[in-house]
Amino acid sequence: MENRCPVALDVTGADIHGEAAALRKQGPATQVELPGGVVVWSLNSHSVIKRVLSDPRVTKSARNHWPAFINGQIPPDWEMISWIAMDNMVTAYGKDHVRLRKLVGSAFTRRRTEAIKPRIVELTQGLIAALESVPAGEVVDLRERFAYPLPAMLVADLIGMSEDARAKTAKVIDMMVDTTVTPEQAQAVLAGWRGAMAELIAAKRREPAEDITSDLIAARDEDGSRLSEEELTDTIFAILGAGSETTINFFDNSITALLTHPEQRALVTSGQVSWDEVIDETLRVESPLAHLPLRYAVEDIELDGVTIPRGDAILVNYSAIGRDPEVHGDTAGNFDITRENKEHLSFGHGPHFCLGAGIARAVATIGLSTLFERFPGLSLAVEPGELRPLPTFIMNGHRTLPVRLG
Ligand code: HEM
C-alpha cells in the first residue's frame, strides 16, 4: 500500500457517509488524524471490521495497551479523553471485561426486557399525549420532543436516576459526543459526569431501590474485590451513555427515513412489512454510532496487505459497515425496507456486542408504531436537505427534526 498523509477526520460530521466511502477506497485500513493531531487506523469495510471486532489481539483498554496513553504522549486534556479514560466494560479487555459485563448482565436478560415493556409504553404515551396538545400546523422539533426524551428517560429509569439529575447529565453526554469541543470543554465533560455519577451513587447508598445502580452498589459493598469504586461510577455512566445517545439517534434516523420514503411508510403502517424490517434497515443504512473511539492492536495485525503495528490505535467506523457495496451492491446507500439482505453490525460484534440490543429493539418497536399510528399525517417541516447533521464524527443524527404532526 502506498504511503499517504493521514486525512483529518471532519470534526463537524458534515458528510460522514461521503467521507467513509472515500476512506474505504484507500484500502482495508487507512490512517486518519483525530483532534489534537492523534493518528489512528480507520476501518471502513464490513469484512475487515467484522474480523477486527472479534479478534482477541484487539483491545479497548488504553491503560493496558496504548503506549501513547501509558507514556503520557496523550495529554490529560486531550479532546477525546473521556472516551478512553473511563474504567468500565467498554474500555476493559479479557477477564476484566468478562467480570465487569457479568455484573450487569442480569439487568439485560430477555425476562427483564419483557418486564420493562409496560414502562416503555407508559413513557411513550406520556410523550404522545404532550404532542397531542400542540396546535394544528405548528412546527415541532420531534428530536427534542420524542426521539430524545424517550430513550433518555428509559435509561435513567434503569439506573434509578431522577428526572432532574437526568436533565443535568444529558448536557454532559451531548458534549461528550460533540467532536468540535475544546480541550477545556472536554475537561468539563469529564468532571461533569464523574460528579453526576458520584451524586447518584451517594443517593442510592442512602436509599437503595430496584435499579442497576443499587444492584452494583450491593455487589461492590458486599465484596470490594468484584468492583472498584471507579469501575462502579464508570459502569453506570457507560450504561447511561451507551443506551441513550445511540437510541436517540436511531429514532431520529428511522423517523426521518420513513418521512422521506412515503411508499415504504405505507407498507409498514398498513402492516405489509413489519417494524423489525424498519429497525434493521435503519440500523444498516444509518447506524446511530459512526466512529467509535478507540481500539488498540495488542500485536502486529495483518489486514489484507496492511499491517497495523502493535500498540497503534484503531477506529472502527460503524456507519460505514452497512453501506459497504461489497455486501449490499450499488444500492447500499438506499433505504429500502423490502430488501432481502439487511446485514449490519450496528449493535457491534464479538465480546463488546451491545448489552442493550433487546431493550433497544423493544423501545424502537413500541415508540415508532405508537408515533406513526397516532399521527398518520406526520410530515417533515423542512426539505430533507435542510436537516443539519450533529457536529460529530462519533454519532450519526440531526441537530433538530422539525415536523408537522398533521
Ligand atoms: C439503537 C440503539 C443502540 C445501538 C445502535 C447500540 C450500539 C452498540 C454498539 C455498536 C456497541 C458495541 C461498541 C463497541 O464496538 O465496543 C454497544 C455496546 C453497548 N451497549 Fe448498545 N446500542 C444501542 C442501545 C443500547 C441500550 C438501550 C443500552 C442499555 C440500556 C445499551 C448498552 C450498551 C452497553 C452497556 C454496551 C457495552 C458492552 C461492552 O462493552 O461489553 N445499548 N452498543
CSV table of C-alpha atoms and ligand atoms in Angstrom, one decimal:
chain,number,residue,atom,x,y,z
A,1,MET,CA,0.0,0.0,0.0
A,2,GLU,CA,1.3,3.5,-0.9
A,3,ASN,CA,2.1,5.9,1.9
A,4,ARG,CA,-0.4,8.7,2.4
A,5,CYS,CA,-0.6,11.7,4.7
A,6,PRO,CA,-3.4,10.9,7.1
A,7,VAL,CA,-6.5,12.9,6.3
A,8,ALA,CA,-8.0,14.7,9.3
A,9,LEU,CA,-11.5,13.4,10.1
A,10,ASP,CA,-14.1,16.1,9.7
A,11,VAL,CA,-14.9,17.0,13.3
A,12,THR,CA,-18.2,18.7,12.1
A,13,GLY,CA,-19.5,15.4,10.8
A,14,ALA,CA,-20.8,17.3,7.7
A,15,ASP,CA,-20.8,14.2,5.4
A,16,ILE,CA,-19.9,11.1,7.3
A,17,HIS,CA,-21.1,8.7,4.6
A,18,GLY,CA,-19.2,10.5,1.8
A,19,GLU,CA,-16.1,10.5,4.0
A,20,ALA,CA,-16.4,6.8,4.8
A,21,ALA,CA,-16.8,5.9,1.1
A,22,ALA,CA,-13.6,7.9,0.3
A,23,LEU,CA,-11.7,6.2,3.1
A,24,ARG,CA,-12.9,2.8,2.1
A,25,LYS,CA,-11.4,3.3,-1.3
A,26,GLN,CA,-8.0,3.8,0.3
A,27,GLY,CA,-7.8,0.2,1.4
A,28,PRO,CA,-8.6,-2.2,4.3
A,29,ALA,CA,-7.1,0.2,6.9
A,30,THR,CA,-6.0,3.8,6.4
A,31,GLN,CA,-4.6,6.3,8.8
A,32,VAL,CA,-6.6,9.4,9.8
A,33,GLU,CA,-6.0,12.2,12.2
A,34,LEU,CA,-8.2,12.9,15.2
A,35,PRO,CA,-8.4,16.2,17.1
A,36,GLY,CA,-5.1,17.0,18.8
A,37,GLY,CA,-3.2,15.5,15.9
A,38,VAL,CA,-3.6,11.9,17.1
A,39,VAL,CA,-3.2,9.5,14.2
A,40,VAL,CA,-5.2,6.2,14.2
A,41,TRP,CA,-6.1,3.5,11.8
A,42,SER,CA,-9.6,3.9,10.3
A,43,LEU,CA,-11.5,0.8,9.2
A,44,ASN,CA,-14.5,1.2,6.9
A,45,SER,CA,-15.2,-2.2,5.3
A,46,HIS,CA,-17.7,-4.8,6.5
A,47,SER,CA,-15.4,-7.8,6.3
A,48,VAL,CA,-12.3,-6.2,7.9
A,49,ILE,CA,-14.4,-4.7,10.8
A,50,LYS,CA,-16.2,-7.9,11.4
A,51,ARG,CA,-12.8,-9.7,11.8
A,52,VAL,CA,-11.3,-7.0,14.0
A,53,LEU,CA,-14.3,-6.8,16.3
A,54,SER,CA,-13.9,-10.4,17.3
A,55,ASP,CA,-10.0,-10.6,17.1
A,56,PRO,CA,-8.5,-11.3,20.6
A,57,ARG,CA,-5.4,-9.3,19.5
A,58,VAL,CA,-7.6,-6.2,19.6
A,59,THR,CA,-8.3,-4.5,22.9
A,60,LYS,CA,-10.3,-1.4,24.1
A,61,SER,CA,-8.1,-0.9,27.1
A,62,ALA,CA,-5.9,2.2,26.7
A,63,ARG,CA,-4.5,1.9,30.2
A,64,ASN,CA,-3.1,-1.6,29.4
A,65,HIS,CA,-2.4,-1.5,25.7
A,66,TRP,CA,-2.0,2.0,24.2
A,67,PRO,CA,1.7,3.1,24.6
A,68,ALA,CA,0.9,6.7,23.6
A,69,PHE,CA,-1.6,6.9,26.6
A,70,ILE,CA,0.6,5.0,29.0
A,71,ASN,CA,3.7,7.1,28.4
A,72,GLY,CA,1.9,10.4,28.6
A,73,GLN,CA,2.0,11.3,24.9
A,74,ILE,CA,-1.8,11.7,25.0
A,75,PRO,CA,-2.2,14.7,27.3
A,76,PRO,CA,-4.8,14.5,30.1
A,77,ASP,CA,-6.7,17.4,28.5
A,78,TRP,CA,-7.0,15.6,25.1
A,79,GLU,CA,-10.3,16.5,23.4
A,80,MET,CA,-11.4,12.8,23.4
A,81,ILE,CA,-10.0,11.9,26.8
A,82,SER,CA,-13.5,10.9,28.2
A,83,TRP,CA,-13.7,8.0,25.8
A,84,ILE,CA,-10.5,6.4,26.8
A,85,ALA,CA,-10.0,7.4,30.5
A,86,MET,CA,-13.2,5.7,31.8
A,87,ASP,CA,-12.8,2.4,33.6
A,88,ASN,CA,-15.7,0.1,32.7
A,89,MET,CA,-16.6,-2.8,30.5
A,90,VAL,CA,-16.4,-0.5,27.4
A,91,THR,CA,-12.7,0.0,28.0
A,92,ALA,CA,-11.9,-3.4,29.5
A,93,TYR,CA,-10.1,-6.4,28.0
A,94,GLY,CA,-10.2,-10.1,28.6
A,95,LYS,CA,-11.0,-11.3,32.1
A,96,ASP,CA,-11.7,-7.8,33.3
A,97,HIS,CA,-14.2,-7.3,30.6
A,98,VAL,CA,-16.0,-10.6,31.4
A,99,ARG,CA,-16.1,-9.6,35.1
A,100,LEU,CA,-17.5,-6.1,34.5
A,101,ARG,CA,-20.0,-7.2,31.9
A,102,LYS,CA,-21.3,-10.1,34.1
A,103,LEU,CA,-22.0,-7.8,37.0
A,104,VAL,CA,-24.7,-6.0,35.0
A,105,GLY,CA,-25.7,-8.9,32.7
A,106,SER,CA,-28.8,-9.8,34.8
A,107,ALA,CA,-30.3,-6.4,34.1
A,108,PHE,CA,-30.4,-7.2,30.4
A,109,THR,CA,-31.9,-10.7,30.2
A,110,ARG,CA,-34.8,-11.4,27.9
A,111,ARG,CA,-37.1,-11.7,31.0
A,112,ARG,CA,-36.0,-8.3,32.3
A,113,THR,CA,-36.5,-6.7,28.9
A,114,GLU,CA,-40.1,-8.1,28.8
A,115,ALA,CA,-40.7,-6.7,32.2
A,116,ILE,CA,-39.8,-3.2,31.3
A,117,LYS,CA,-42.1,-3.1,28.2
A,118,PRO,CA,-45.1,-1.6,30.2
A,119,ARG,CA,-42.8,1.2,31.4
A,120,ILE,CA,-41.8,1.9,27.7
A,121,VAL,CA,-45.5,2.0,26.8
A,122,GLU,CA,-46.2,4.4,29.6
A,123,LEU,CA,-43.3,6.7,28.7
A,124,THR,CA,-44.3,6.7,25.0
A,125,GLN,CA,-47.9,7.5,25.8
A,126,GLY,CA,-46.8,10.4,28.1
A,127,LEU,CA,-44.8,12.0,25.3
A,128,ILE,CA,-47.5,11.4,22.7
A,129,ALA,CA,-50.1,13.0,25.0
A,130,ALA,CA,-47.9,16.1,25.3
A,131,LEU,CA,-47.6,16.2,21.5
A,132,GLU,CA,-51.4,16.0,21.1
A,133,SER,CA,-51.7,19.3,22.8
A,134,VAL,CA,-49.6,21.1,20.1
A,135,PRO,CA,-51.8,23.4,18.0
A,136,ALA,CA,-52.5,22.1,14.5
A,137,GLY,CA,-50.0,23.2,11.9
A,138,GLU,CA,-47.4,24.2,14.4
A,139,VAL,CA,-43.8,23.1,13.7
A,140,VAL,CA,-42.4,20.8,16.4
A,141,ASP,CA,-38.9,19.6,16.9
A,142,LEU,CA,-39.5,15.8,17.1
A,143,ARG,CA,-36.0,15.1,18.2
A,144,GLU,CA,-36.4,17.3,21.3
A,145,ARG,CA,-40.0,16.2,22.0
A,146,PHE,CA,-39.8,12.4,21.3
A,147,ALA,CA,-36.6,10.9,19.9
A,148,TYR,CA,-34.5,12.3,22.7
A,149,PRO,CA,-36.6,12.0,25.8
A,150,LEU,CA,-38.0,8.5,25.3
A,151,PRO,CA,-34.6,6.7,25.4
A,152,ALA,CA,-33.1,9.2,27.8
A,153,MET,CA,-35.9,8.7,30.4
A,154,LEU,CA,-35.9,4.9,29.9
A,155,VAL,CA,-32.2,4.6,30.6
A,156,ALA,CA,-32.4,7.0,33.5
A,157,ASP,CA,-35.1,4.7,34.9
A,158,LEU,CA,-32.9,1.7,34.5
A,159,ILE,CA,-30.1,3.2,36.6
A,160,GLY,CA,-32.5,4.9,39.0
A,161,MET,CA,-31.7,8.5,38.1
A,162,SER,CA,-34.2,11.3,38.9
A,163,GLU,CA,-35.6,13.4,36.2
A,164,ASP,CA,-33.7,16.5,37.5
A,165,ALA,CA,-30.4,14.7,37.5
A,166,ARG,CA,-31.0,13.2,34.1
A,167,ALA,CA,-31.7,16.6,32.6
A,168,LYS,CA,-28.4,17.9,34.0
A,169,THR,CA,-26.3,14.9,32.9
A,170,ALA,CA,-27.9,15.0,29.4
A,171,LYS,CA,-25.8,18.1,28.6
A,172,VAL,CA,-22.6,16.3,29.6
A,173,ILE,CA,-23.4,13.3,27.4
A,174,ASP,CA,-24.3,15.6,24.4
A,175,MET,CA,-21.0,17.3,24.8
A,176,MET,CA,-19.1,14.1,25.1
A,177,VAL,CA,-20.2,13.0,21.6
A,178,ASP,CA,-19.5,16.5,20.1
A,179,THR,CA,-16.1,16.3,18.4
A,180,THR,CA,-15.9,20.1,18.0
A,181,VAL,CA,-15.3,20.7,21.7
A,182,THR,CA,-12.1,22.4,23.0
A,183,PRO,CA,-9.8,20.7,25.5
A,184,GLU,CA,-11.2,22.9,28.3
A,185,GLN,CA,-14.8,21.7,27.4
A,186,ALA,CA,-13.6,18.1,27.3
A,187,GLN,CA,-12.2,18.5,30.9
A,188,ALA,CA,-15.5,19.9,32.0
A,189,VAL,CA,-17.3,16.9,30.5
A,190,LEU,CA,-15.1,14.5,32.4
A,191,ALA,CA,-15.6,16.4,35.7
A,192,GLY,CA,-19.3,16.7,34.9
A,193,TRP,CA,-20.1,13.1,34.5
A,194,ARG,CA,-17.9,11.9,37.3
A,195,GLY,CA,-19.7,14.4,39.6
A,196,ALA,CA,-23.1,13.4,38.5
A,197,MET,CA,-22.4,9.7,38.9
A,198,ALA,CA,-20.9,10.3,42.4
A,199,GLU,CA,-24.1,12.1,43.4
A,200,LEU,CA,-26.3,9.3,42.1
A,201,ILE,CA,-24.2,6.6,43.9
A,202,ALA,CA,-24.3,8.6,47.2
A,203,ALA,CA,-28.1,8.9,46.9
A,204,LYS,CA,-28.5,5.2,46.2
A,205,ARG,CA,-26.2,4.2,49.1
A,206,ARG,CA,-28.5,6.2,51.4
A,207,GLU,CA,-31.7,4.8,49.8
A,208,PRO,CA,-31.3,1.7,47.6
A,209,ALA,CA,-34.1,0.9,45.2
A,210,GLU,CA,-34.8,-1.5,42.3
A,211,ASP,CA,-32.4,-0.3,39.8
A,212,ILE,CA,-29.0,-1.2,38.2
A,213,THR,CA,-27.1,1.3,40.4
A,214,SER,CA,-28.4,-0.2,43.6
A,215,ASP,CA,-27.6,-3.7,42.4
A,216,LEU,CA,-24.0,-2.7,41.5
A,217,ILE,CA,-23.5,-0.9,44.9
A,218,ALA,CA,-24.6,-4.0,46.7
A,219,ALA,CA,-22.1,-6.1,44.7
A,220,ARG,CA,-19.4,-3.6,45.4
A,221,ASP,CA,-20.1,-3.1,49.1
A,222,GLU,CA,-20.6,-6.8,49.8
A,223,ASP,CA,-17.2,-7.7,48.3
A,224,GLY,CA,-14.9,-4.9,47.1
A,225,SER,CA,-12.9,-7.4,45.0
A,226,ARG,CA,-15.6,-7.6,42.4
A,227,LEU,CA,-15.7,-3.9,41.5
A,228,SER,CA,-13.6,-0.9,42.4
A,229,GLU,CA,-15.3,2.4,43.3
A,230,GLU,CA,-14.1,3.9,40.0
A,231,GLU,CA,-15.4,1.0,38.0
A,232,LEU,CA,-18.7,1.3,39.8
A,233,THR,CA,-19.0,5.0,38.8
A,234,ASP,CA,-17.9,4.4,35.2
A,235,THR,CA,-20.1,1.4,34.6
A,236,ILE,CA,-23.2,3.3,35.5
A,237,PHE,CA,-22.1,6.1,33.2
A,238,ALA,CA,-21.4,3.6,30.4
A,239,ILE,CA,-25.0,2.3,30.5
A,240,LEU,CA,-26.3,5.9,30.6
A,241,GLY,CA,-24.2,7.0,27.6
A,242,ALA,CA,-24.3,3.8,25.6
A,243,GLY,CA,-28.1,3.4,26.0
A,244,SER,CA,-29.3,6.9,25.4
A,245,GLU,CA,-27.3,8.6,22.6
A,246,THR,CA,-27.5,5.6,20.3
A,247,THR,CA,-31.2,5.1,20.7
A,248,ILE,CA,-32.0,8.8,20.4
A,249,ASN,CA,-30.2,8.9,17.0
A,250,PHE,CA,-31.9,5.6,16.0
A,251,PHE,CA,-35.3,7.3,16.4
A,252,ASP,CA,-34.1,10.4,14.6
A,253,ASN,CA,-32.9,8.4,11.7
A,254,SER,CA,-35.8,6.0,11.4
A,255,ILE,CA,-38.4,8.7,11.6
A,256,THR,CA,-36.5,10.8,9.0
A,257,ALA,CA,-36.2,7.7,6.7
A,258,LEU,CA,-40.0,7.0,6.9
A,259,LEU,CA,-40.9,10.6,6.4
A,260,THR,CA,-38.8,10.8,3.3
A,261,HIS,CA,-40.0,7.4,1.9
A,262,PRO,CA,-43.8,7.6,1.9
A,263,GLU,CA,-44.3,4.5,-0.1
A,264,GLN,CA,-42.3,2.5,2.5
A,265,ARG,CA,-44.0,4.2,5.3
A,266,ALA,CA,-47.3,3.0,3.8
A,267,LEU,CA,-46.1,-0.6,3.7
A,268,VAL,CA,-45.3,-0.6,7.4
A,269,THR,CA,-48.2,1.3,8.7
A,270,SER,CA,-50.6,-0.9,6.7
A,271,GLY,CA,-48.9,-4.0,8.2
A,272,GLN,CA,-47.5,-5.4,5.0
A,273,VAL,CA,-43.9,-5.0,6.3
A,274,SER,CA,-43.0,-5.4,10.0
A,275,TRP,CA,-41.4,-2.8,12.2
A,276,ASP,CA,-38.5,-5.2,12.6
A,277,GLU,CA,-37.6,-4.6,9.0
A,278,VAL,CA,-37.7,-0.9,9.5
A,279,ILE,CA,-35.4,-1.2,12.5
A,280,ASP,CA,-32.8,-3.3,10.8
A,281,GLU,CA,-32.9,-1.3,7.6
A,282,THR,CA,-32.4,1.9,9.6
A,283,LEU,CA,-29.6,0.4,11.5
A,284,ARG,CA,-27.9,-0.8,8.3
A,285,VAL,CA,-28.1,2.4,6.3
A,286,GLU,CA,-27.9,5.0,9.2
A,287,SER,CA,-26.0,3.4,12.1
A,288,PRO,CA,-26.6,5.7,15.1
A,289,LEU,CA,-22.9,5.2,16.0
A,290,ALA,CA,-20.4,6.5,13.5
A,291,HIS,CA,-16.8,6.2,14.6
A,292,LEU,CA,-16.3,4.6,18.0
A,293,PRO,CA,-13.1,5.6,19.8
A,294,LEU,CA,-10.9,3.5,20.3
A,295,ARG,CA,-9.3,0.1,20.0
A,296,TYR,CA,-5.6,-0.9,20.0
A,297,ALA,CA,-3.5,-3.6,18.5
A,298,VAL,CA,-2.0,-6.0,21.1
A,299,GLU,CA,0.2,-7.5,18.4
A,300,ASP,CA,1.0,-6.6,14.8
A,301,ILE,CA,-2.2,-7.3,12.9
A,302,GLU,CA,-2.2,-8.0,9.2
A,303,LEU,CA,-5.3,-7.0,7.3
A,304,ASP,CA,-5.4,-7.9,3.6
A,305,GLY,CA,-2.0,-6.5,2.9
A,306,VAL,CA,-1.8,-3.7,5.5
A,307,THR,CA,-0.1,-4.2,8.8
A,308,ILE,CA,-1.4,-2.4,11.9
A,309,PRO,CA,1.7,-2.3,14.2
A,310,ARG,CA,1.3,-3.4,17.8
A,311,GLY,CA,0.3,-0.5,20.1
A,312,ASP,CA,-1.4,1.5,17.3
A,313,ALA,CA,-4.9,2.8,17.8
A,314,ILE,CA,-7.8,1.7,15.6
A,315,LEU,CA,-11.0,3.5,14.9
A,316,VAL,CA,-14.0,1.4,13.7
A,317,ASN,CA,-16.4,3.3,11.5
A,318,TYR,CA,-19.8,1.7,12.3
A,319,SER,CA,-21.6,4.0,9.9
A,320,ALA,CA,-19.6,2.5,7.0
A,321,ILE,CA,-20.3,-1.2,7.6
A,322,GLY,CA,-23.9,-1.4,6.4
A,323,ARG,CA,-23.2,0.7,3.4
A,324,ASP,CA,-20.3,-1.4,2.1
A,325,PRO,CA,-21.0,-2.1,-1.7
A,326,GLU,CA,-19.1,-5.4,-1.3
A,327,VAL,CA,-22.1,-6.7,0.7
A,328,HIS,CA,-25.0,-4.6,-0.5
A,329,GLY,CA,-24.1,-3.6,-4.0
A,330,ASP,CA,-24.7,-0.3,-5.8
A,331,THR,CA,-27.9,0.4,-3.8
A,332,ALA,CA,-26.1,0.1,-0.4
A,333,GLY,CA,-26.8,3.7,0.5
A,334,ASN,CA,-30.6,3.5,-0.3
A,335,PHE,CA,-33.1,3.0,2.5
A,336,ASP,CA,-35.3,0.0,1.4
A,337,ILE,CA,-37.2,-2.0,3.9
A,338,THR,CA,-38.1,-4.6,1.3
A,339,ARG,CA,-34.5,-5.5,0.5
A,340,GLU,CA,-33.6,-9.1,1.3
A,341,ASN,CA,-30.2,-8.7,2.9
A,342,LYS,CA,-30.2,-6.1,5.7
A,343,GLU,CA,-27.0,-7.4,7.3
A,344,HIS,CA,-25.4,-4.8,9.6
A,345,LEU,CA,-23.2,-4.8,12.7
A,346,SER,CA,-24.8,-1.7,14.2
A,347,PHE,CA,-25.1,-3.4,17.6
A,348,GLY,CA,-21.5,-4.5,17.4
A,349,HIS,CA,-20.0,-7.9,17.1
A,350,GLY,CA,-17.8,-10.1,19.4
A,351,PRO,CA,-17.2,-9.6,23.1
A,352,HIS,CA,-18.5,-6.0,23.3
A,353,PHE,CA,-21.8,-6.8,21.5
A,354,CYS,CA,-24.4,-4.4,22.7
A,355,LEU,CA,-25.8,-5.4,26.0
A,356,GLY,CA,-29.0,-3.3,25.5
A,357,ALA,CA,-29.9,-4.6,22.0
A,358,GLY,CA,-33.1,-6.3,23.2
A,359,ILE,CA,-34.2,-3.2,25.1
A,360,ALA,CA,-33.3,-1.0,22.1
A,361,ARG,CA,-35.5,-3.2,19.8
A,362,ALA,CA,-38.3,-3.1,22.3
A,363,VAL,CA,-38.3,0.7,22.7
A,364,ALA,CA,-37.9,1.1,18.9
A,365,THR,CA,-40.9,-1.0,18.1
A,366,ILE,CA,-43.2,0.5,20.7
A,367,GLY,CA,-42.0,4.1,20.1
A,368,LEU,CA,-42.2,4.0,16.3
A,369,SER,CA,-45.5,2.1,16.0
A,370,THR,CA,-47.3,4.3,18.5
A,371,LEU,CA,-46.0,7.5,16.9
A,372,PHE,CA,-47.0,6.7,13.4
A,373,GLU,CA,-50.3,5.2,14.4
A,374,ARG,CA,-51.3,8.3,16.4
A,375,PHE,CA,-50.0,10.9,13.8
A,376,PRO,CA,-50.8,9.5,10.4
A,377,GLY,CA,-50.3,13.0,8.9
A,378,LEU,CA,-46.8,13.4,10.3
A,379,SER,CA,-44.6,15.2,7.8
A,380,LEU,CA,-41.2,16.9,7.7
A,381,ALA,CA,-41.5,20.7,8.0
A,382,VAL,CA,-38.3,21.4,6.1
A,383,GLU,CA,-36.7,19.9,2.9
A,384,PRO,CA,-34.7,16.8,3.8
A,385,GLY,CA,-31.5,18.6,2.6
A,386,GLU,CA,-32.0,21.3,5.2
A,387,LEU,CA,-31.7,18.8,8.1
A,388,ARG,CA,-28.3,19.6,9.7
A,389,PRO,CA,-26.0,16.8,10.9
A,390,LEU,CA,-24.9,16.7,14.5
A,391,PRO,CA,-21.4,18.3,15.0
A,392,THR,CA,-19.6,15.0,15.5
A,393,PHE,CA,-17.9,12.1,13.8
A,394,ILE,CA,-18.9,9.8,16.7
A,395,MET,CA,-22.7,9.8,16.3
A,396,ASN,CA,-24.9,9.9,13.2
A,397,GLY,CA,-28.1,12.0,13.6
A,398,HIS,CA,-29.5,15.5,13.2
A,399,ARG,CA,-29.4,18.6,15.4
A,400,THR,CA,-33.2,19.0,15.1
A,401,LEU,CA,-36.1,17.2,13.4
A,402,PRO,CA,-38.7,19.8,12.6
A,403,VAL,CA,-42.1,18.2,11.7
A,404,ARG,CA,-45.8,19.0,11.5
A,405,LEU,CA,-47.9,16.5,13.3
A,406,GLY,CA,-50.8,16.7,10.8
B,1,HEM,C1,-30.3,1.5,18.7
B,1,HEM,C2,-29.7,1.6,19.9
B,1,HEM,C3,-28.4,1.1,20.1
B,1,HEM,C4,-27.3,0.9,19.3
B,1,HEM,C5,-27.2,1.1,17.8
B,1,HEM,C6,-26.2,0.4,20.1
B,1,HEM,C7,-24.9,0.0,19.6
B,1,HEM,C8,-23.9,-0.5,20.3
B,1,HEM,C9,-22.7,-0.9,19.8
B,1,HEM,C10,-22.2,-0.8,18.4
B,1,HEM,C11,-21.9,-1.4,20.9
B,1,HEM,C12,-20.5,-2.0,20.8
B,1,HEM,C13,-19.5,-1.0,20.9
B,1,HEM,C14,-18.1,-1.5,20.6
B,1,HEM,O1,-17.7,-1.7,19.5
B,1,HEM,O2,-17.4,-1.7,21.6
B,1,HEM,C15,-22.7,-1.3,22.0
B,1,HEM,C16,-22.3,-1.6,23.3
B,1,HEM,C17,-23.0,-1.4,24.4
B,1,HEM,N1,-24.4,-1.0,24.5
B,1,HEM,FE1,-25.5,-0.5,23.0
B,1,HEM,N2,-26.6,0.3,21.4
B,1,HEM,C18,-27.9,0.7,21.5
B,1,HEM,C19,-28.7,0.7,22.6
B,1,HEM,C20,-28.3,0.4,23.9
B,1,HEM,C21,-29.1,0.4,25.0
B,1,HEM,C22,-30.6,0.8,25.1
B,1,HEM,C23,-28.3,0.1,26.1
B,1,HEM,C24,-28.7,0.0,27.6
B,1,HEM,C25,-29.7,0.4,28.2
B,1,HEM,C26,-27.0,-0.2,25.6
B,1,HEM,C27,-25.9,-0.6,26.3
B,1,HEM,C28,-24.7,-1.0,25.8
B,1,HEM,C29,-23.6,-1.3,26.7
B,1,HEM,C30,-23.5,-1.3,28.2
B,1,HEM,C31,-22.5,-1.6,25.8
B,1,HEM,C32,-21.1,-2.0,26.2
B,1,HEM,C33,-20.9,-3.5,26.0
B,1,HEM,C34,-19.5,-3.9,26.3
B,1,HEM,O3,-18.6,-3.1,26.1
B,1,HEM,O4,-19.3,-5.1,26.6
B,1,HEM,N3,-27.0,0.0,24.2
B,1,HEM,N4,-23.9,-0.8,21.7
